[in-house]
Each structure stands twice: as C-alpha cells, then as structure tokens.
Amino acid sequence: MKTQTAQFLVKEKLEAIIQNESNTIKAQVAKEALDYTCEYIVSFFEYLFRYGCISGMVTSLVYYVDTHQFYDTHYNEIERIRENYEEFTEYPLSIQGDLKNFLA
C-alpha cells in the first residue's frame, strides 16, 4: 500500500511538471518516465541515473538525429546546466565525442 501511494504521488508530480513546465528538459524527462514500461516509475530514475541515456532506455534519444534535435531545442537550458555544473565542480566539462549528442 505504501508503495502504491508513493507511485501515485510520483506520477501526480510528473504530470504536474508536464502541465506546468512544458517545453523544458524536466517535462521531457517526466514524459519519458511516465511512458517507461516498468512496474515502478521510481525504477526509471534509478536506471537512468545508473546507466544513462547511452543504455537506450530513453527512446526519444537513441539516434544522433534525435539527440541533435533535443540539443537544438533545449540549447539555452543545456548551457545553463553545463555552466552550473562547471561552476559547482570548478572543472570544465570534458566533452567526449559529438558535442550535441554528449550534452543531450
């Protein structure tokens, strides 16, 4: 019962993010989490954190054409995240491979 309540609350929060923050990376991630076919939505975030997009679990970011479009759409937000990361860690982000694919 406790797990079902937590699931419901997470689902409700993700739906609110999609509704209130559409066109953001947060909303994109929320949509992926809700579409993910697993018993528990929380598992989506555990897997994403552990294996990342490179695992193919984020179906909208599998191909270069998709990651490039995502990067172009969310360029300003991605740059803010990158800048915050570099400021917090005090190290420049080491880009590996294709810039747009890596940052997406």
CSV table of C-alpha atoms in Angstrom, one decimal:
chain,number,residue,atom,x,y,z
A,1,MET,CA,0.0,0.0,0.0
A,2,LYS,CA,2.8,2.4,0.9
A,3,THR,CA,4.5,1.7,-2.5
A,4,GLN,CA,1.2,2.4,-4.4
A,5,THR,CA,0.8,5.7,-2.6
A,6,ALA,CA,4.3,6.7,-3.4
A,7,GLN,CA,3.8,5.7,-7.0
A,8,PHE,CA,0.6,7.7,-7.2
A,9,LEU,CA,2.4,10.8,-5.7
A,10,VAL,CA,5.3,10.5,-8.1
A,11,LYS,CA,3.0,10.1,-11.1
A,12,GLU,CA,1.0,13.1,-10.0
A,13,LYS,CA,4.2,15.2,-9.6
A,14,LEU,CA,5.4,14.2,-13.0
A,15,GLU,CA,2.1,15.1,-14.6
A,16,ALA,CA,2.2,18.5,-12.9
A,17,ILE,CA,5.7,19.1,-14.3
A,18,ILE,CA,4.5,18.2,-17.8
A,19,GLN,CA,1.5,20.5,-17.4
A,20,ASN,CA,3.3,23.5,-15.8
A,21,GLU,CA,6.7,23.3,-17.3
A,22,SER,CA,6.1,22.0,-20.9
A,23,ASN,CA,9.0,22.6,-23.3
A,24,THR,CA,11.6,22.1,-20.6
A,25,ILE,CA,14.0,19.2,-20.1
A,26,LYS,CA,12.2,18.4,-16.9
A,27,ALA,CA,9.0,17.9,-18.8
A,28,GLN,CA,10.7,15.7,-21.4
A,29,VAL,CA,12.2,13.5,-18.6
A,30,ALA,CA,8.8,13.4,-16.9
A,31,LYS,CA,7.1,12.2,-20.1
A,32,GLU,CA,9.8,9.5,-20.6
A,33,ALA,CA,9.3,8.3,-17.0
A,34,LEU,CA,5.5,8.1,-17.4
A,35,ASP,CA,6.0,6.2,-20.7
A,36,TYR,CA,8.6,3.8,-19.3
A,37,THR,CA,7.2,0.3,-19.1
A,38,CYS,CA,8.2,-0.8,-15.6
A,39,GLU,CA,6.2,-1.6,-12.5
A,40,TYR,CA,7.5,1.3,-10.6
A,41,ILE,CA,8.2,4.8,-12.0
A,42,VAL,CA,10.9,5.3,-9.5
A,43,SER,CA,12.8,2.5,-11.2
A,44,PHE,CA,13.1,4.6,-14.3
A,45,PHE,CA,15.1,7.2,-12.4
A,46,GLU,CA,17.2,4.6,-10.7
A,47,TYR,CA,18.1,3.1,-14.1
A,48,LEU,CA,18.6,6.4,-15.8
A,49,PHE,CA,21.0,7.5,-13.0
A,50,ARG,CA,22.8,4.2,-13.1
A,51,TYR,CA,23.0,3.6,-16.9
A,52,GLY,CA,22.3,6.9,-18.5
A,53,CYS,CA,20.8,7.6,-21.9
A,54,ILE,CA,23.5,5.6,-23.6
A,55,SER,CA,21.7,2.5,-22.4
A,56,GLY,CA,18.9,3.3,-24.9
A,57,MET,CA,16.2,3.5,-22.2
A,58,VAL,CA,15.3,7.0,-23.3
A,59,THR,CA,13.7,6.1,-26.5
A,60,SER,CA,13.5,9.6,-27.8
A,61,LEU,CA,17.3,10.0,-27.5
A,62,VAL,CA,18.6,6.9,-29.3
A,63,TYR,CA,19.7,8.3,-32.7
A,64,TYR,CA,22.0,11.2,-33.4
A,65,VAL,CA,19.3,13.0,-35.3
A,66,ASP,CA,17.2,12.8,-32.1
A,67,THR,CA,19.9,14.0,-29.8
A,68,HIS,CA,20.8,16.8,-32.1
A,69,GLN,CA,17.2,18.0,-32.3
A,70,PHE,CA,16.9,17.7,-28.5
A,71,TYR,CA,20.1,19.8,-28.1
A,72,ASP,CA,18.9,22.4,-30.5
A,73,THR,CA,15.5,22.7,-28.9
A,74,HIS,CA,16.9,22.9,-25.3
A,75,TYR,CA,20.2,24.7,-26.1
A,76,ASN,CA,19.8,27.5,-23.6
A,77,GLU,CA,18.7,25.2,-20.8
A,78,ILE,CA,21.5,22.8,-21.5
A,79,GLU,CA,24.1,25.6,-21.5
A,80,ARG,CA,22.7,26.8,-18.1
A,81,ILE,CA,23.1,23.3,-16.7
A,82,ARG,CA,26.6,22.9,-18.1
A,83,GLU,CA,27.6,26.3,-16.7
A,84,ASN,CA,26.1,25.4,-13.3
A,85,TYR,CA,28.0,22.1,-13.3
A,86,GLU,CA,31.3,23.7,-14.2
A,87,GLU,CA,30.8,26.4,-11.5
A,88,PHE,CA,29.8,23.8,-8.9
A,89,THR,CA,32.7,21.4,-9.7
A,90,GLU,CA,35.2,24.1,-10.6
A,91,TYR,CA,36.2,22.0,-13.6
A,92,PRO,CA,35.2,22.3,-17.3
A,93,LEU,CA,33.0,19.6,-18.6
A,94,SER,CA,35.1,17.2,-20.7
A,95,ILE,CA,33.1,16.7,-23.9
A,96,GLN,CA,33.5,13.2,-25.3
A,97,GLY,CA,32.6,12.6,-29.0
A,98,ASP,CA,29.9,14.5,-30.7
A,99,LEU,CA,29.1,17.7,-28.8
A,100,LYS,CA,25.3,17.7,-29.3
A,101,ASN,CA,25.0,14.0,-28.6
A,102,PHE,CA,27.1,14.2,-25.4
A,103,LEU,CA,25.2,17.2,-24.0
A,104,ALA,CA,21.8,15.9,-24.9
